[in-house]
Amino acid sequence: MEQKKTIKDVAELAGVSKSTVSRYLNHGYISLEKQERVRRAIEKTGFQSNFFARRLKTKESKLIGIVLPRMDSVTVGKLLAGIGRVLEPAGYQGILLVSQLSVSKELENIRNLQQQGVDGILVDSVGITREHIRLGRESALPILYTGQKHEGVHYVKLDDRAAGRMMGAYLRQMGHCRAVFAGVSERDTAVGIDRKQGFIEAFTEGRRNARVDFVETGFDFLSAYNQAEEVRRCQATVVVGATDNISLGILRYFHERGIKVPEEISVAGFGGYEVGAVVYPALTTVAFDYELVGMKAARYMLDLLQNKPVEECMDVPLFFVERESVRNLTKACEPEQPASMNGMT
């Protein structure tokens, strides 16, 4: 019986490496000259494998690579739920890889997926770099980003600057002049720059006496908790966490030290996490529909795979949720009304 041919046999006949053959089979980037050599070698050897044979015949695997920054996040669960609601009925399955909030690991995951036979890649990105753009241009596979945007790639994302402005305008209306924005570093463009800048713009616009201090934290609850004393030293009337998770870490710190919210200091956040409604006091927040983001991203990916025109309006609505964690300082500053003179002589 003739021995089954392998990728190694194809690579030797074509005079290329095994990884080059793998990239060819997965629609990764190789030169046109090497593509032709590999194609001829496959024909001569009769190389087949269950997966790659299907890929070569149908040009699809029904697999979508999904790169996530972390798994221990409320937003990731909702994002995946939205993606699944669209991809699964269409017959697609996801392959999950986690980058642990590392740009280099994210890029490595994208490269790995390009070589694993997926039809497309969805990336909930930490930050889009020149290397991300290069990978997209050199790959025949569609790559779609959520969480970050860049004109050089396909993306679906929330309007973080608008969300920041929404919160800034609200706190301004509530009479606050001194705020602390507790957020992540500017390596994250969406949350670390756009959301923060939108807040500062709306909060300080036209007010010389308005001030916003910045305290850097991580995305996680514990790092925010550990930075809460620095937040407190700023002596602001309100602290705004770049995410609800950050706000909840700071809120816990205040509770443990007997600092009353909102009587002594107000707290607000972004995200609309369900836990924000059950803590005390319930957290004022700008709520995001992450499941809808996932659904829109999945539909976008299916359109790219089917060469359909992409929906032009990919806006995701923002919802302001006013709860008990913010004090209205305009009422505190209102003068008392004089006692009624009725009945007095």
mmCIF file of C-alpha atoms in Angstrom, residues 16-331:
data_model
loop_
_atom_site.group_PDB
_atom_site.id
_atom_site.type_symbol
_atom_site.label_atom_id
_atom_site.label_comp_id
_atom_site.label_asym_id
_atom_site.label_seq_id
_atom_site.Cartn_x
_atom_site.Cartn_y
_atom_site.Cartn_z
ATOM 1 C CA VAL A 16 10.232 25.228 0.797
ATOM 2 C CA SER A 17 9.753 24.820 4.551
ATOM 3 C CA LYS A 18 6.826 22.980 6.153
ATOM 4 C CA SER A 19 5.611 26.261 7.617
ATOM 5 C CA THR A 20 5.419 27.728 4.104
ATOM 6 C CA VAL A 21 3.222 24.831 2.988
ATOM 7 C CA SER A 22 1.048 25.334 6.063
ATOM 8 C CA ARG A 23 0.659 29.052 5.283
ATOM 9 C CA TYR A 24 -0.336 28.174 1.708
ATOM 10 C CA LEU A 25 -2.985 25.731 2.908
ATOM 11 C CA ASN A 26 -4.335 28.298 5.375
ATOM 12 C CA HIS A 27 -4.363 31.213 2.912
ATOM 13 C CA GLY A 28 -1.475 32.885 4.708
ATOM 14 C CA TYR A 29 1.010 35.127 2.944
ATOM 15 C CA ILE A 30 3.750 33.625 0.763
ATOM 16 C CA SER A 31 5.219 34.898 -2.485
ATOM 17 C CA LEU A 32 3.453 34.127 -5.759
ATOM 18 C CA GLU A 33 6.437 32.108 -6.941
ATOM 19 C CA LYS A 34 6.337 29.864 -3.848
ATOM 20 C CA GLN A 35 2.557 29.547 -4.109
ATOM 21 C CA GLU A 36 2.949 28.059 -7.581
ATOM 22 C CA ARG A 37 5.690 25.650 -6.446
ATOM 23 C CA VAL A 38 3.602 24.408 -3.520
ATOM 24 C CA ARG A 39 0.509 24.029 -5.709
ATOM 25 C CA ARG A 40 2.408 21.898 -8.225
ATOM 26 C CA ALA A 41 3.943 19.801 -5.442
ATOM 27 C CA ILE A 42 0.517 19.094 -3.964
ATOM 28 C CA GLU A 43 -0.773 17.967 -7.339
ATOM 29 C CA LYS A 44 2.243 15.682 -7.950
ATOM 30 C CA THR A 45 2.214 14.067 -4.505
ATOM 31 C CA GLY A 46 -1.566 13.747 -4.256
ATOM 32 C CA PHE A 47 -1.264 15.139 -0.718
ATOM 33 C CA GLN A 48 -4.475 15.088 1.283
ATOM 34 C CA SER A 49 -5.643 15.379 4.866
ATOM 35 C CA ASN A 50 -9.214 15.445 6.086
ATOM 36 C CA PHE A 51 -9.069 19.044 7.188
ATOM 37 C CA PHE A 52 -6.909 20.513 4.468
ATOM 38 C CA ALA A 53 -8.627 18.524 1.734
ATOM 39 C CA ARG A 54 -11.899 20.076 2.778
ATOM 40 C CA ARG A 55 -10.231 23.448 2.904
ATOM 41 C CA LEU A 56 -8.814 23.099 -0.597
ATOM 42 C CA LYS A 57 -12.111 21.864 -2.006
ATOM 43 C CA THR A 58 -14.550 24.254 -0.347
ATOM 44 C CA LYS A 59 -12.106 27.033 0.563
ATOM 45 C CA GLU A 60 -13.646 27.197 4.028
ATOM 46 C CA SER A 61 -13.237 25.422 7.360
ATOM 47 C CA LYS A 62 -16.237 26.932 9.193
ATOM 48 C CA LEU A 63 -13.833 27.997 11.940
ATOM 49 C CA ILE A 64 -13.412 31.571 13.200
ATOM 50 C CA GLY A 65 -10.406 32.477 15.326
ATOM 51 C CA ILE A 66 -11.253 34.721 18.299
ATOM 52 C CA VAL A 67 -8.478 36.570 20.157
ATOM 53 C CA LEU A 68 -9.425 37.939 23.581
ATOM 54 C CA PRO A 69 -7.402 40.195 25.903
ATOM 55 C CA ARG A 70 -8.493 38.256 29.018
ATOM 56 C CA MET A 71 -11.127 35.774 30.156
ATOM 57 C CA ASP A 72 -11.909 37.063 33.677
ATOM 58 C CA SER A 73 -14.069 39.923 32.427
ATOM 59 C CA VAL A 74 -17.809 40.579 32.354
ATOM 60 C CA THR A 75 -17.497 42.264 28.971
ATOM 61 C CA VAL A 76 -15.755 39.286 27.367
ATOM 62 C CA GLY A 77 -18.591 36.950 28.350
ATOM 63 C CA LYS A 78 -21.199 39.237 26.817
ATOM 64 C CA LEU A 79 -19.089 39.805 23.701
ATOM 65 C CA LEU A 80 -18.738 36.044 23.158
ATOM 66 C CA ALA A 81 -22.468 35.540 23.705
ATOM 67 C CA GLY A 82 -23.201 38.045 20.945
ATOM 68 C CA ILE A 83 -20.675 36.474 18.568
ATOM 69 C CA GLY A 84 -22.112 33.014 19.201
ATOM 70 C CA ARG A 85 -25.702 34.146 18.562
ATOM 71 C CA VAL A 86 -24.724 35.012 14.984
ATOM 72 C CA LEU A 87 -21.951 32.566 14.072
ATOM 73 C CA GLU A 88 -23.456 29.339 15.410
ATOM 74 C CA PRO A 89 -26.688 29.475 13.355
ATOM 75 C CA ALA A 90 -24.493 30.149 10.314
ATOM 76 C CA GLY A 91 -22.597 26.899 10.991
ATOM 77 C CA TYR A 92 -19.368 28.416 12.327
ATOM 78 C CA GLN A 93 -17.358 27.473 15.417
ATOM 79 C CA GLY A 94 -14.872 29.618 17.312
ATOM 80 C CA ILE A 95 -11.278 28.914 18.351
ATOM 81 C CA LEU A 96 -10.378 31.033 21.396
ATOM 82 C CA LEU A 97 -6.912 32.374 22.192
ATOM 83 C CA VAL A 98 -6.108 34.782 25.048
ATOM 84 C CA SER A 99 -3.455 37.513 24.879
ATOM 85 C CA GLN A 100 -3.365 38.391 28.625
ATOM 86 C CA LEU A 101 -3.494 42.133 27.773
ATOM 87 C CA SER A 102 -0.211 41.845 25.839
ATOM 88 C CA VAL A 103 0.116 43.411 22.373
ATOM 89 C CA SER A 104 2.952 41.042 21.411
ATOM 90 C CA LYS A 105 0.937 38.005 22.532
ATOM 91 C CA GLU A 106 -2.070 39.296 20.602
ATOM 92 C CA LEU A 107 0.012 39.492 17.418
ATOM 93 C CA GLU A 108 1.401 36.010 18.066
ATOM 94 C CA ASN A 109 -2.135 34.663 18.452
ATOM 95 C CA ILE A 110 -3.194 36.243 15.153
ATOM 96 C CA ARG A 111 -0.217 34.643 13.365
ATOM 97 C CA ASN A 112 -0.976 31.257 14.916
ATOM 98 C CA LEU A 113 -4.595 31.406 13.815
ATOM 99 C CA GLN A 114 -3.546 32.346 10.286
ATOM 100 C CA GLN A 115 -1.711 29.008 10.175
ATOM 101 C CA GLN A 116 -4.505 26.918 11.707
ATOM 102 C CA GLY A 117 -6.953 26.958 8.850
ATOM 103 C CA VAL A 118 -9.552 29.412 10.159
ATOM 104 C CA ASP A 119 -11.749 31.324 7.733
ATOM 105 C CA GLY A 120 -11.456 34.644 9.571
ATOM 106 C CA ILE A 121 -10.184 36.193 12.793
ATOM 107 C CA LEU A 122 -12.037 38.375 15.320
ATOM 108 C CA VAL A 123 -9.762 40.304 17.702
ATOM 109 C CA ASP A 124 -10.921 42.121 20.839
ATOM 110 C CA SER A 125 -7.777 44.180 20.667
ATOM 111 C CA VAL A 126 -5.458 45.655 23.274
ATOM 112 C CA GLY A 127 -4.173 48.174 20.721
ATOM 113 C CA ILE A 128 -3.741 48.277 16.949
ATOM 114 C CA THR A 129 -0.130 48.749 15.811
ATOM 115 C CA ARG A 130 1.618 48.938 12.435
ATOM 116 C CA GLU A 131 2.250 45.200 12.703
ATOM 117 C CA HIS A 132 -1.489 44.548 13.021
ATOM 118 C CA ILE A 133 -2.064 46.548 9.835
ATOM 119 C CA ARG A 134 0.733 44.709 8.013
ATOM 120 C CA LEU A 135 -0.655 41.316 8.979
ATOM 121 C CA GLY A 136 -4.049 42.301 7.657
ATOM 122 C CA ARG A 137 -2.694 43.544 4.349
ATOM 123 C CA GLU A 138 -0.555 40.452 3.746
ATOM 124 C CA SER A 139 -3.228 37.900 4.650
ATOM 125 C CA ALA A 140 -6.070 36.674 2.476
ATOM 126 C CA LEU A 141 -8.049 36.002 5.660
ATOM 127 C CA PRO A 142 -10.359 38.773 6.894
ATOM 128 C CA ILE A 143 -9.311 40.170 10.288
ATOM 129 C CA LEU A 144 -11.853 42.226 12.226
ATOM 130 C CA TYR A 145 -11.194 44.195 15.415
ATOM 131 C CA THR A 146 -13.428 45.184 18.323
ATOM 132 C CA GLY A 147 -12.528 47.479 21.207
ATOM 133 C CA GLN A 148 -10.067 49.574 19.159
ATOM 134 C CA LYS A 149 -10.228 51.332 15.812
ATOM 135 C CA HIS A 150 -7.869 52.300 13.015
ATOM 136 C CA GLU A 151 -8.591 53.393 9.471
ATOM 137 C CA GLY A 152 -6.268 50.688 8.149
ATOM 138 C CA VAL A 153 -8.354 47.754 9.457
ATOM 139 C CA HIS A 154 -11.908 46.467 9.724
ATOM 140 C CA TYR A 155 -13.380 47.298 13.135
ATOM 141 C CA VAL A 156 -16.545 47.571 15.234
ATOM 142 C CA LYS A 157 -16.371 49.566 18.452
ATOM 143 C CA LEU A 158 -18.172 51.735 20.932
ATOM 144 C CA ASP A 159 -17.825 55.517 20.763
ATOM 145 C CA ASP A 160 -15.628 55.887 23.843
ATOM 146 C CA ARG A 161 -15.194 59.637 23.448
ATOM 147 C CA ALA A 162 -18.981 60.110 23.338
ATOM 148 C CA ALA A 163 -19.346 57.932 26.439
ATOM 149 C CA GLY A 164 -16.789 60.062 28.266
ATOM 150 C CA ARG A 165 -18.548 63.247 27.233
ATOM 151 C CA MET A 166 -21.875 61.849 28.433
ATOM 152 C CA MET A 167 -20.475 61.260 31.920
ATOM 153 C CA GLY A 168 -18.614 64.580 31.990
ATOM 154 C CA ALA A 169 -21.726 66.545 31.053
ATOM 155 C CA TYR A 170 -23.797 64.756 33.707
ATOM 156 C CA LEU A 171 -21.344 65.438 36.549
ATOM 157 C CA ARG A 172 -21.014 69.019 35.432
ATOM 158 C CA GLN A 173 -24.805 69.362 35.586
ATOM 159 C CA MET A 174 -24.709 67.859 39.091
ATOM 160 C CA GLY A 175 -22.447 70.705 40.227
ATOM 161 C CA HIS A 176 -19.105 68.907 40.548
ATOM 162 C CA CYS A 177 -15.925 70.906 39.838
ATOM 163 C CA ARG A 178 -13.175 68.595 41.140
ATOM 164 C CA ALA A 179 -12.975 65.077 39.703
ATOM 165 C CA VAL A 180 -10.541 62.180 39.635
ATOM 166 C CA PHE A 181 -10.470 59.965 36.567
ATOM 167 C CA ALA A 182 -9.149 56.536 37.589
ATOM 168 C CA GLY A 183 -8.149 54.740 34.415
ATOM 169 C CA VAL A 184 -5.708 52.607 32.486
ATOM 170 C CA SER A 185 -2.593 53.712 30.631
ATOM 171 C CA GLU A 186 -2.717 55.365 27.225
ATOM 172 C CA ARG A 187 -1.422 52.185 25.613
ATOM 173 C CA ASP A 188 -5.121 51.374 25.370
ATOM 174 C CA THR A 189 -6.306 54.040 22.941
ATOM 175 C CA ALA A 190 -10.043 53.503 23.421
ATOM 176 C CA VAL A 191 -10.264 53.475 27.221
ATOM 177 C CA GLY A 192 -6.952 55.104 28.131
ATOM 178 C CA ILE A 193 -7.237 58.064 25.745
ATOM 179 C CA ASP A 194 -10.630 58.467 24.040
ATOM 180 C CA ARG A 195 -12.865 57.761 27.045
ATOM 181 C CA LYS A 196 -10.746 59.875 29.378
ATOM 182 C CA GLN A 197 -10.394 62.767 26.937
ATOM 183 C CA GLY A 198 -14.117 62.853 26.223
ATOM 184 C CA PHE A 199 -14.816 63.087 29.938
ATOM 185 C CA ILE A 200 -12.295 65.878 30.508
ATOM 186 C CA GLU A 201 -13.612 67.887 27.553
ATOM 187 C CA ALA A 202 -17.237 67.855 28.697
ATOM 188 C CA PHE A 203 -16.466 68.238 32.406
ATOM 189 C CA THR A 204 -14.165 71.270 32.071
ATOM 190 C CA GLU A 205 -15.595 73.015 28.985
ATOM 191 C CA GLY A 206 -15.922 76.742 29.662
ATOM 192 C CA ARG A 207 -15.133 76.340 33.387
ATOM 193 C CA ARG A 208 -11.803 77.653 34.614
ATOM 194 C CA ASN A 209 -12.435 76.343 38.105
ATOM 195 C CA ALA A 210 -13.076 72.754 36.923
ATOM 196 C CA ARG A 211 -10.234 70.293 37.425
ATOM 197 C CA VAL A 212 -9.657 66.625 36.627
ATOM 198 C CA ASP A 213 -6.812 64.654 38.227
ATOM 199 C CA PHE A 214 -5.719 61.305 36.810
ATOM 200 C CA VAL A 215 -4.752 58.181 38.760
ATOM 201 C CA GLU A 216 -3.576 55.174 36.759
ATOM 202 C CA THR A 217 -4.878 51.711 37.614
ATOM 203 C CA GLY A 218 -5.182 48.385 35.837
ATOM 204 C CA PHE A 219 -8.449 47.000 34.509
ATOM 205 C CA ASP A 220 -8.883 44.649 37.464
ATOM 206 C CA PHE A 221 -10.748 45.244 40.729
ATOM 207 C CA LEU A 222 -7.664 44.721 42.944
ATOM 208 C CA SER A 223 -5.399 47.233 41.193
ATOM 209 C CA ALA A 224 -8.128 49.873 41.505
ATOM 210 C CA TYR A 225 -8.578 49.033 45.189
ATOM 211 C CA ASN A 226 -4.822 49.408 45.728
ATOM 212 C CA GLN A 227 -4.821 52.869 44.097
ATOM 213 C CA ALA A 228 -7.838 54.145 45.995
ATOM 214 C CA GLU A 229 -5.793 55.925 48.680
ATOM 215 C CA GLU A 230 -4.089 57.990 45.972
ATOM 216 C CA VAL A 231 -7.543 58.793 44.590
ATOM 217 C CA ARG A 232 -8.624 59.916 48.031
ATOM 218 C CA ARG A 233 -5.632 62.256 48.413
ATOM 219 C CA CYS A 234 -6.813 64.271 45.403
ATOM 220 C CA GLN A 235 -9.656 65.614 47.545
ATOM 221 C CA ALA A 236 -12.145 65.615 44.683
ATOM 222 C CA THR A 237 -15.925 65.512 45.057
ATOM 223 C CA VAL A 238 -16.297 62.665 42.546
ATOM 224 C CA VAL A 239 -14.179 59.784 41.252
ATOM 225 C CA VAL A 240 -14.904 58.323 37.840
ATOM 226 C CA GLY A 241 -13.585 54.856 37.043
ATOM 227 C CA ALA A 242 -12.788 54.170 33.398
ATOM 228 C CA THR A 243 -14.712 50.897 33.879
ATOM 229 C CA ASP A 244 -17.269 49.767 36.432
ATOM 230 C CA ASN A 245 -14.699 47.250 37.671
ATOM 231 C CA ILE A 246 -12.339 50.094 38.600
ATOM 232 C CA SER A 247 -15.155 52.026 40.275
ATOM 233 C CA LEU A 248 -16.214 48.985 42.306
ATOM 234 C CA GLY A 249 -12.655 48.453 43.580
ATOM 235 C CA ILE A 250 -12.526 52.054 44.783
ATOM 236 C CA LEU A 251 -16.031 51.837 46.228
ATOM 237 C CA ARG A 252 -14.984 48.803 48.290
ATOM 238 C CA TYR A 253 -11.978 50.696 49.637
ATOM 239 C CA PHE A 254 -14.193 53.610 50.705
ATOM 240 C CA HIS A 255 -16.646 51.282 52.449
ATOM 241 C CA GLU A 256 -13.894 49.593 54.451
ATOM 242 C CA ARG A 257 -12.660 52.952 55.732
ATOM 243 C CA GLY A 258 -16.043 54.403 56.565
ATOM 244 C CA ILE A 259 -15.981 56.980 53.780
ATOM 245 C CA LYS A 260 -19.613 57.638 52.920
ATOM 246 C CA VAL A 261 -20.679 57.511 49.268
ATOM 247 C CA PRO A 262 -22.111 59.787 47.969
ATOM 248 C CA GLU A 263 -22.275 62.043 51.054
ATOM 249 C CA GLU A 264 -18.485 62.542 51.267
ATOM 250 C CA ILE A 265 -17.484 61.590 47.715
ATOM 251 C CA SER A 266 -19.396 60.440 44.644
ATOM 252 C CA VAL A 267 -18.420 57.469 42.441
ATOM 253 C CA ALA A 268 -19.358 56.686 38.831
ATOM 254 C CA GLY A 269 -18.172 54.344 36.088
ATOM 255 C CA PHE A 270 -18.552 52.947 32.584
ATOM 256 C CA GLY A 271 -19.860 49.592 31.424
ATOM 257 C CA GLY A 272 -23.235 48.963 32.989
ATOM 258 C CA TYR A 273 -22.205 45.724 34.761
ATOM 259 C CA GLU A 274 -25.109 43.995 36.505
ATOM 260 C CA VAL A 275 -23.231 43.961 39.818
ATOM 261 C CA GLY A 276 -23.311 47.761 39.791
ATOM 262 C CA ALA A 277 -27.054 47.619 40.414
ATOM 263 C CA VAL A 278 -26.767 45.477 43.568
ATOM 264 C CA VAL A 279 -23.854 47.127 45.403
ATOM 265 C CA TYR A 280 -24.596 49.906 47.881
ATOM 266 C CA PRO A 281 -25.008 52.576 46.823
ATOM 267 C CA ALA A 282 -25.936 51.390 43.331
ATOM 268 C CA LEU A 283 -23.421 52.676 40.777
ATOM 269 C CA THR A 284 -24.180 55.467 38.315
ATOM 270 C CA THR A 285 -22.713 54.426 34.961
ATOM 271 C CA VAL A 286 -22.720 54.696 31.169
ATOM 272 C CA ALA A 287 -23.932 51.267 30.035
ATOM 273 C CA PHE A 288 -22.591 49.537 26.930
ATOM 274 C CA ASP A 289 -24.321 46.693 25.081
ATOM 275 C CA TYR A 290 -21.325 44.380 24.638
ATOM 276 C CA GLU A 291 -23.509 41.562 23.377
ATOM 277 C CA LEU A 292 -24.694 43.814 20.554
ATOM 278 C CA VAL A 293 -21.054 44.641 19.759
ATOM 279 C CA GLY A 294 -20.392 40.903 19.439
ATOM 280 C CA MET A 295 -23.407 40.399 17.192
ATOM 281 C CA LYS A 296 -22.454 43.304 14.930
ATOM 282 C CA ALA A 297 -18.858 42.074 14.710
ATOM 283 C CA ALA A 298 -19.999 38.553 13.797
ATOM 284 C CA ARG A 299 -22.372 39.857 11.112
ATOM 285 C CA TYR A 300 -19.573 42.043 9.745
ATOM 286 C CA MET A 301 -17.314 38.970 9.577
ATOM 287 C CA LEU A 302 -19.942 36.919 7.716
ATOM 288 C CA ASP A 303 -20.359 39.761 5.213
ATOM 289 C CA LEU A 304 -16.592 39.844 4.648
ATOM 290 C CA LEU A 305 -16.466 36.059 4.153
ATOM 291 C CA GLN A 306 -19.338 36.197 1.662
ATOM 292 C CA ASN A 307 -17.994 39.286 -0.133
ATOM 293 C CA LYS A 308 -21.162 41.209 0.692
ATOM 294 C CA PRO A 309 -21.325 44.982 1.121
ATOM 295 C CA VAL A 310 -20.597 45.826 4.740
ATOM 296 C CA GLU A 311 -23.239 47.665 6.760
ATOM 297 C CA GLU A 312 -22.199 51.309 6.894
ATOM 298 C CA CYS A 313 -23.749 52.170 10.263
ATOM 299 C CA MET A 314 -22.063 50.099 12.956
ATOM 300 C CA ASP A 315 -22.923 52.448 15.832
ATOM 301 C CA VAL A 316 -23.644 50.838 19.192
ATOM 302 C CA PRO A 317 -26.040 52.808 21.443
ATOM 303 C CA LEU A 318 -24.939 54.177 24.814
ATOM 304 C CA PHE A 319 -27.261 54.255 27.827
ATOM 305 C CA PHE A 320 -26.864 56.523 30.833
ATOM 306 C CA VAL A 321 -27.931 54.826 34.069
ATOM 307 C CA GLU A 322 -28.429 57.229 36.971
ATOM 308 C CA ARG A 323 -28.361 55.546 40.376
ATOM 309 C CA GLU A 324 -27.517 56.542 43.973
ATOM 310 C CA SER A 325 -23.714 56.845 43.934
ATOM 311 C CA VAL A 326 -23.530 60.482 42.767
ATOM 312 C CA ARG A 327 -24.529 63.444 44.950
ATOM 313 C CA ASN A 328 -26.232 66.475 43.457
ATOM 314 C CA LEU A 329 -24.082 69.384 44.651
ATOM 315 C CA THR A 330 -26.296 72.029 43.059
ATOM 316 C CA LYS A 331 -28.982 71.237 45.631
#
